[in-house]
Coordinates of N, CA and C in Angstrom, one line a residue:
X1 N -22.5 21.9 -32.7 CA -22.0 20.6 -32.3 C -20.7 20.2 -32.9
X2 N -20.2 21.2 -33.9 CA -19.4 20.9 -34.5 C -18.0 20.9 -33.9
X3 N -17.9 22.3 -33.1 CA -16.8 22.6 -32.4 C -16.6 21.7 -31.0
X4 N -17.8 20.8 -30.4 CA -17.9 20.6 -29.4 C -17.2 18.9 -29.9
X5 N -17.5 18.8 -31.1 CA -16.8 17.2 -31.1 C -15.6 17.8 -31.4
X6 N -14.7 19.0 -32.1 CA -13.5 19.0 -32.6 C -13.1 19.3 -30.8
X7 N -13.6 19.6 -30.0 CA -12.9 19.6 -28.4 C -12.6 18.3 -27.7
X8 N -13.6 17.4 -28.5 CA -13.1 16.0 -28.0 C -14.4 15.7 -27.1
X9 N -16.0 16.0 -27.0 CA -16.7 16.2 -26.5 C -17.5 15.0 -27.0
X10 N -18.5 13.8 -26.2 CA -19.2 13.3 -26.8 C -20.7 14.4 -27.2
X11 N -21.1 14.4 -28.3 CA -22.7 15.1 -28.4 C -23.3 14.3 -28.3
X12 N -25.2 14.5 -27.3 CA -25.9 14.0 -27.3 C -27.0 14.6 -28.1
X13 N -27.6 14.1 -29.5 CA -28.8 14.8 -30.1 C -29.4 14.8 -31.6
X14 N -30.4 13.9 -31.4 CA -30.3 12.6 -31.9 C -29.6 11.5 -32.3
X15 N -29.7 11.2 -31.3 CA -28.8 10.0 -30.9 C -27.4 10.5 -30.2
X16 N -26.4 9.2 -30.5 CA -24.7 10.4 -29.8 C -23.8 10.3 -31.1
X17 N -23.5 11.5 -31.2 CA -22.5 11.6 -31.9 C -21.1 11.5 -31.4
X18 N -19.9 11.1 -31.9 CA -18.2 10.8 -31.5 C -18.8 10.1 -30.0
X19 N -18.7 9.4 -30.2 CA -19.1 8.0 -28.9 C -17.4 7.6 -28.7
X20 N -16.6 7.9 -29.1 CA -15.8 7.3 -28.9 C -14.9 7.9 -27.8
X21 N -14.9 9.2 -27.2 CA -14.4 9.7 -25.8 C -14.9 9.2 -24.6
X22 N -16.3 8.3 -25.2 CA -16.8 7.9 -23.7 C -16.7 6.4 -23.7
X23 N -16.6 5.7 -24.6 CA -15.9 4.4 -24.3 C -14.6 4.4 -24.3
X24 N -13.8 5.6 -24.4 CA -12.5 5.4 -23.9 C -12.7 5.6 -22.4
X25 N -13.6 6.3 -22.1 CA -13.6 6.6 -20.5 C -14.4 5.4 -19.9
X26 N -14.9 5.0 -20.3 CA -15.3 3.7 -19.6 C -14.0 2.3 -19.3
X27 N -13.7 2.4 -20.7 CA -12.2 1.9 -20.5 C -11.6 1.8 -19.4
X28 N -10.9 3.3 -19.0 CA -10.7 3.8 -18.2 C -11.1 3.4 -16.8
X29 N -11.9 3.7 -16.6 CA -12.8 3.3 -15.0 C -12.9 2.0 -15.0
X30 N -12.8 1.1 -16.1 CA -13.2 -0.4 -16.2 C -11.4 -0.7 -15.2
X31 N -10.6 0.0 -16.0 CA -9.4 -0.1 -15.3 C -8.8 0.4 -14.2
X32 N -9.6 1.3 -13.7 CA -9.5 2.3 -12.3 C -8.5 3.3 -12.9
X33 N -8.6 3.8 -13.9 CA -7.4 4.9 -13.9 C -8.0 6.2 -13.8
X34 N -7.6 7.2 -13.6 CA -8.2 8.5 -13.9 C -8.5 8.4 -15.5
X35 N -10.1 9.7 -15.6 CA -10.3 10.1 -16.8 C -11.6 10.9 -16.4
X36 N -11.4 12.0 -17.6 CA -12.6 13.1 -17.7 C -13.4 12.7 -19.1
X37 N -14.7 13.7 -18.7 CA -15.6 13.0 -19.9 C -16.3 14.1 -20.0
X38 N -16.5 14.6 -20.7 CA -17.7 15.7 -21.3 C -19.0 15.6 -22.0
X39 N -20.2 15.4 -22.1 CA -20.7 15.3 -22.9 C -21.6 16.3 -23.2
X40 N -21.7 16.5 -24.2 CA -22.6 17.9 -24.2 C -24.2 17.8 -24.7
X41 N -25.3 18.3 -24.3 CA -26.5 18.5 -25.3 C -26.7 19.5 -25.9
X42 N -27.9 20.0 -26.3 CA -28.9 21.0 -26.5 C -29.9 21.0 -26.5
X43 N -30.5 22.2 -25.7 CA -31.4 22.4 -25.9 C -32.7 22.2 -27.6
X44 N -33.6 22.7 -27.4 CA -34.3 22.5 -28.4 C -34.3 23.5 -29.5
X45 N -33.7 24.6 -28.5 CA -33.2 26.4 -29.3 C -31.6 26.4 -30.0
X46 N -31.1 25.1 -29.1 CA -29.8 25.0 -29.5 C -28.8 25.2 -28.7
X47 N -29.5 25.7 -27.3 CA -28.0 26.3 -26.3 C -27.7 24.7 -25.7
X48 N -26.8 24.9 -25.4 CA -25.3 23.9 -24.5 C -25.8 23.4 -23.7
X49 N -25.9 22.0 -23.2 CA -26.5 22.2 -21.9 C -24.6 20.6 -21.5
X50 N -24.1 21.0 -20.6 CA -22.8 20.7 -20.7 C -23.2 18.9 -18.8
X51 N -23.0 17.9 -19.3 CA -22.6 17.2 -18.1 C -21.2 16.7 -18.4
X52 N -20.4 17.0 -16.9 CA -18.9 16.6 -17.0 C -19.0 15.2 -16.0
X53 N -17.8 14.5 -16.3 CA -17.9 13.8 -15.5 C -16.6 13.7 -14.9
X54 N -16.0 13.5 -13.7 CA -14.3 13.2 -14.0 C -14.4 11.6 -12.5
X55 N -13.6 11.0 -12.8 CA -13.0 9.8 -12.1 C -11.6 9.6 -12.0
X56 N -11.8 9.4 -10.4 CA -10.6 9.7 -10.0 C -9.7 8.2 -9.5
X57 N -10.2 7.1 -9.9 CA -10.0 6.0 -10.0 C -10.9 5.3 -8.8
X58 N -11.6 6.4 -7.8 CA -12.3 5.5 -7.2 C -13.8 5.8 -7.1
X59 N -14.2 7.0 -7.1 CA -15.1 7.8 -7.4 C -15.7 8.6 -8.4
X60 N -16.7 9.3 -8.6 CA -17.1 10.1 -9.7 C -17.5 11.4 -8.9
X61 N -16.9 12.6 -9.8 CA -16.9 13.8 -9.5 C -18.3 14.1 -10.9
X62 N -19.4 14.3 -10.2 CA -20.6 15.1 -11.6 C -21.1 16.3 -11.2
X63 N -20.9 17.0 -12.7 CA -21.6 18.6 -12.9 C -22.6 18.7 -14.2
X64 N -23.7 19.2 -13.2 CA -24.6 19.3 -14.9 C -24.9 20.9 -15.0
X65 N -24.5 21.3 -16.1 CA -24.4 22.9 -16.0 C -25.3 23.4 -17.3
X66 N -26.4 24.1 -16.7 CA -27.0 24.6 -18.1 C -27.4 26.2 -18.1
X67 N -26.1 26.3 -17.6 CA -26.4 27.9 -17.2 C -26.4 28.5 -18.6
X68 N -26.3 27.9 -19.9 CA -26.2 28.5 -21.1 C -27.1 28.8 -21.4
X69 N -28.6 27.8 -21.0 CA -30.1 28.0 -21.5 C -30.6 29.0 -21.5
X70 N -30.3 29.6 -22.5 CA -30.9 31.3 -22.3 C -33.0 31.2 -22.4
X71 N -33.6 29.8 -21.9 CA -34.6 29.9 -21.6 C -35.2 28.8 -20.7
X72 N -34.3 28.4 -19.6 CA -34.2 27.9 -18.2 C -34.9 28.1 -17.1
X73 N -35.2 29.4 -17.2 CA -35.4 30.0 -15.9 C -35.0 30.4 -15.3
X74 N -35.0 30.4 -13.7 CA -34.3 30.9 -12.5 C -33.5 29.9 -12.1
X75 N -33.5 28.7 -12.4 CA -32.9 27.6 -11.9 C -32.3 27.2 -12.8
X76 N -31.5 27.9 -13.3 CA -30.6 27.4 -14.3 C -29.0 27.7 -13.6
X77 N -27.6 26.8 -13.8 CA -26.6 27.3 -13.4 C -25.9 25.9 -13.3
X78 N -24.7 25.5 -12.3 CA -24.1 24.2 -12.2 C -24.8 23.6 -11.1
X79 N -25.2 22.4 -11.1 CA -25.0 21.9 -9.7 C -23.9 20.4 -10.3
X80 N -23.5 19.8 -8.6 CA -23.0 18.9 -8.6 C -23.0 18.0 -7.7
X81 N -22.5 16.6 -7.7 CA -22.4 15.2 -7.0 C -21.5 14.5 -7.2
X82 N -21.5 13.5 -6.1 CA -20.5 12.8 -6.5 C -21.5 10.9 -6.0
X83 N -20.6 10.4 -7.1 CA -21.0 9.1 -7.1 C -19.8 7.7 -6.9
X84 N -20.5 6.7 -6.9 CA -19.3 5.6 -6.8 C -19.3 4.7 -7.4
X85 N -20.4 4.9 -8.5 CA -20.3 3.5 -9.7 C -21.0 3.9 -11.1
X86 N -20.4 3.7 -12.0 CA -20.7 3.5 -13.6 C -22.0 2.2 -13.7
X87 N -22.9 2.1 -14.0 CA -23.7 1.3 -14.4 C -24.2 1.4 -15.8
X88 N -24.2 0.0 -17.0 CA -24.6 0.2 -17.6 C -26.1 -0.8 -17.9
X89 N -26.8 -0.8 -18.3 CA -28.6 -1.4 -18.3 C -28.6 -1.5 -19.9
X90 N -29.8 -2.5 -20.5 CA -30.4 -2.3 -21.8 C -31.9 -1.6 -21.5
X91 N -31.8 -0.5 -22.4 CA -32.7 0.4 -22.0 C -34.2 -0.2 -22.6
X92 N -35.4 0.1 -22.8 CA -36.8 -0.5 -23.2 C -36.4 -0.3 -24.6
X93 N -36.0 1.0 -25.2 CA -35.5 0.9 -26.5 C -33.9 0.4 -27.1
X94 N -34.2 -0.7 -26.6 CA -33.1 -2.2 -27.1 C -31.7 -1.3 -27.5
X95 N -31.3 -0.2 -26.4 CA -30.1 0.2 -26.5 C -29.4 0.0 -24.8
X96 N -27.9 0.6 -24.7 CA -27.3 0.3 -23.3 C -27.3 2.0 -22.9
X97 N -27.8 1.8 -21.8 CA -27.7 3.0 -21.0 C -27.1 3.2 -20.2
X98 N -25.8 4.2 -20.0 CA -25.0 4.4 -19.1 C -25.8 5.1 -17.4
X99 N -25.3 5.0 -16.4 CA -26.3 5.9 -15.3 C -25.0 6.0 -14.3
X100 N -24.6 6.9 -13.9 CA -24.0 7.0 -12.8 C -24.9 6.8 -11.3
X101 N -24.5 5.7 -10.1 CA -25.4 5.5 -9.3 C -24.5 6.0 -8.3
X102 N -24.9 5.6 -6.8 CA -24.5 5.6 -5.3 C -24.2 7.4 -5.2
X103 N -25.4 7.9 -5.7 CA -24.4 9.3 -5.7 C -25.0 10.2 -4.0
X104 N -24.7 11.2 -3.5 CA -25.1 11.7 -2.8 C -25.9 12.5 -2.7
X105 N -26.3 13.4 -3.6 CA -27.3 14.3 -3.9 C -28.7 13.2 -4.6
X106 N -28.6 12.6 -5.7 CA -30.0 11.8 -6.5 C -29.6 10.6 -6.0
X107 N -30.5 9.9 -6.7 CA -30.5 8.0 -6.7 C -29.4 7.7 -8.0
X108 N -29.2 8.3 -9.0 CA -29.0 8.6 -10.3 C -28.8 9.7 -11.1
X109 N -27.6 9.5 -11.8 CA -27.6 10.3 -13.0 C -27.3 9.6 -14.4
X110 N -28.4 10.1 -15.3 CA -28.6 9.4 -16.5 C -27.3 10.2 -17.1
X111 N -26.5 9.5 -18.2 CA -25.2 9.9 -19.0 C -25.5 10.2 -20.3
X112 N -25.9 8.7 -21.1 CA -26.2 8.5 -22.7 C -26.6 7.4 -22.8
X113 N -26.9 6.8 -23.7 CA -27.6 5.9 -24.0 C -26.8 5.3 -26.2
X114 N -26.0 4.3 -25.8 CA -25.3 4.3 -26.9 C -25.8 2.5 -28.0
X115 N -26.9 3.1 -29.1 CA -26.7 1.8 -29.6 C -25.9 0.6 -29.4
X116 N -26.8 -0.7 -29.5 CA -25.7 -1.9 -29.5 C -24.7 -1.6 -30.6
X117 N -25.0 -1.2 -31.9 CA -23.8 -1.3 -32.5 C -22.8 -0.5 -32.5
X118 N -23.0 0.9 -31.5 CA -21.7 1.6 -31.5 C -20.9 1.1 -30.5
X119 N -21.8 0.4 -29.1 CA -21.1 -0.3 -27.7 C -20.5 -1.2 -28.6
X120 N -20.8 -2.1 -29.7 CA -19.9 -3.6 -29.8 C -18.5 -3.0 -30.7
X121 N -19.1 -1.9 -31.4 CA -17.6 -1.5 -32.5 C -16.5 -1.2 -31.5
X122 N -16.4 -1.1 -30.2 CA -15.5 -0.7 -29.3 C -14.7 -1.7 -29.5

């Protein structure tokens, strides 16, 4: 996870680590400008599991790629969607949860989920 924050990556795992590339991208979309967002997981073994996101001031371009999970299955690889709104909710566990909606492929895509006190340090 180490190299993944020195790329400028948010990590998700337990909890998020460097939160701060993705409230700059919220920023961002709050202002309609372009911006890209990365955030990365892992697995439970440790492999990558990578969702990008990019905005193009009017839309969202999403890829969730876990073609790294070297214990996935057959259905492991990228897919992608596209969406038309950032939404953020307070989740049951009294934090804000980001979700990309209006997408074409799902109803939703969940992003992260960032304590109140890291959303208010913004």
């Amino acid at each position: 996870s180490d190299e993944a924050i020195k790329r400028g990556d948010v990590v998700v795992q337990n909890g998020v680590e460097n939160p701060g590339p993705f409230i700059e991208f919220v920023k961002n979309v709050q202002d309609k400008n372009e911006a890209t967002l990365r955030i990365t997981g892992y697995t439970k073994e440790g492999d990558p599991i990578f969702h990008d996101v990019e905005y193009d001031g009017s839309k969202f371009g999403f890829s969730y790629d876990d073609s790294h999970d070297k214990f996935g299955g057959e259905d492991i690889g990228v897919t992608t969607d596209t969406c038309t709104e950032l939404e953020q909710r307070e989740t049951p566990n009294d934090e804000i949860g980001f979700y990309l909606k209006g997408c074409s492929k799902e109803t939703e895509h969940p992003l992260l989920e960032l304590s109140k006190e890291q959303w208010e340090e913004r």
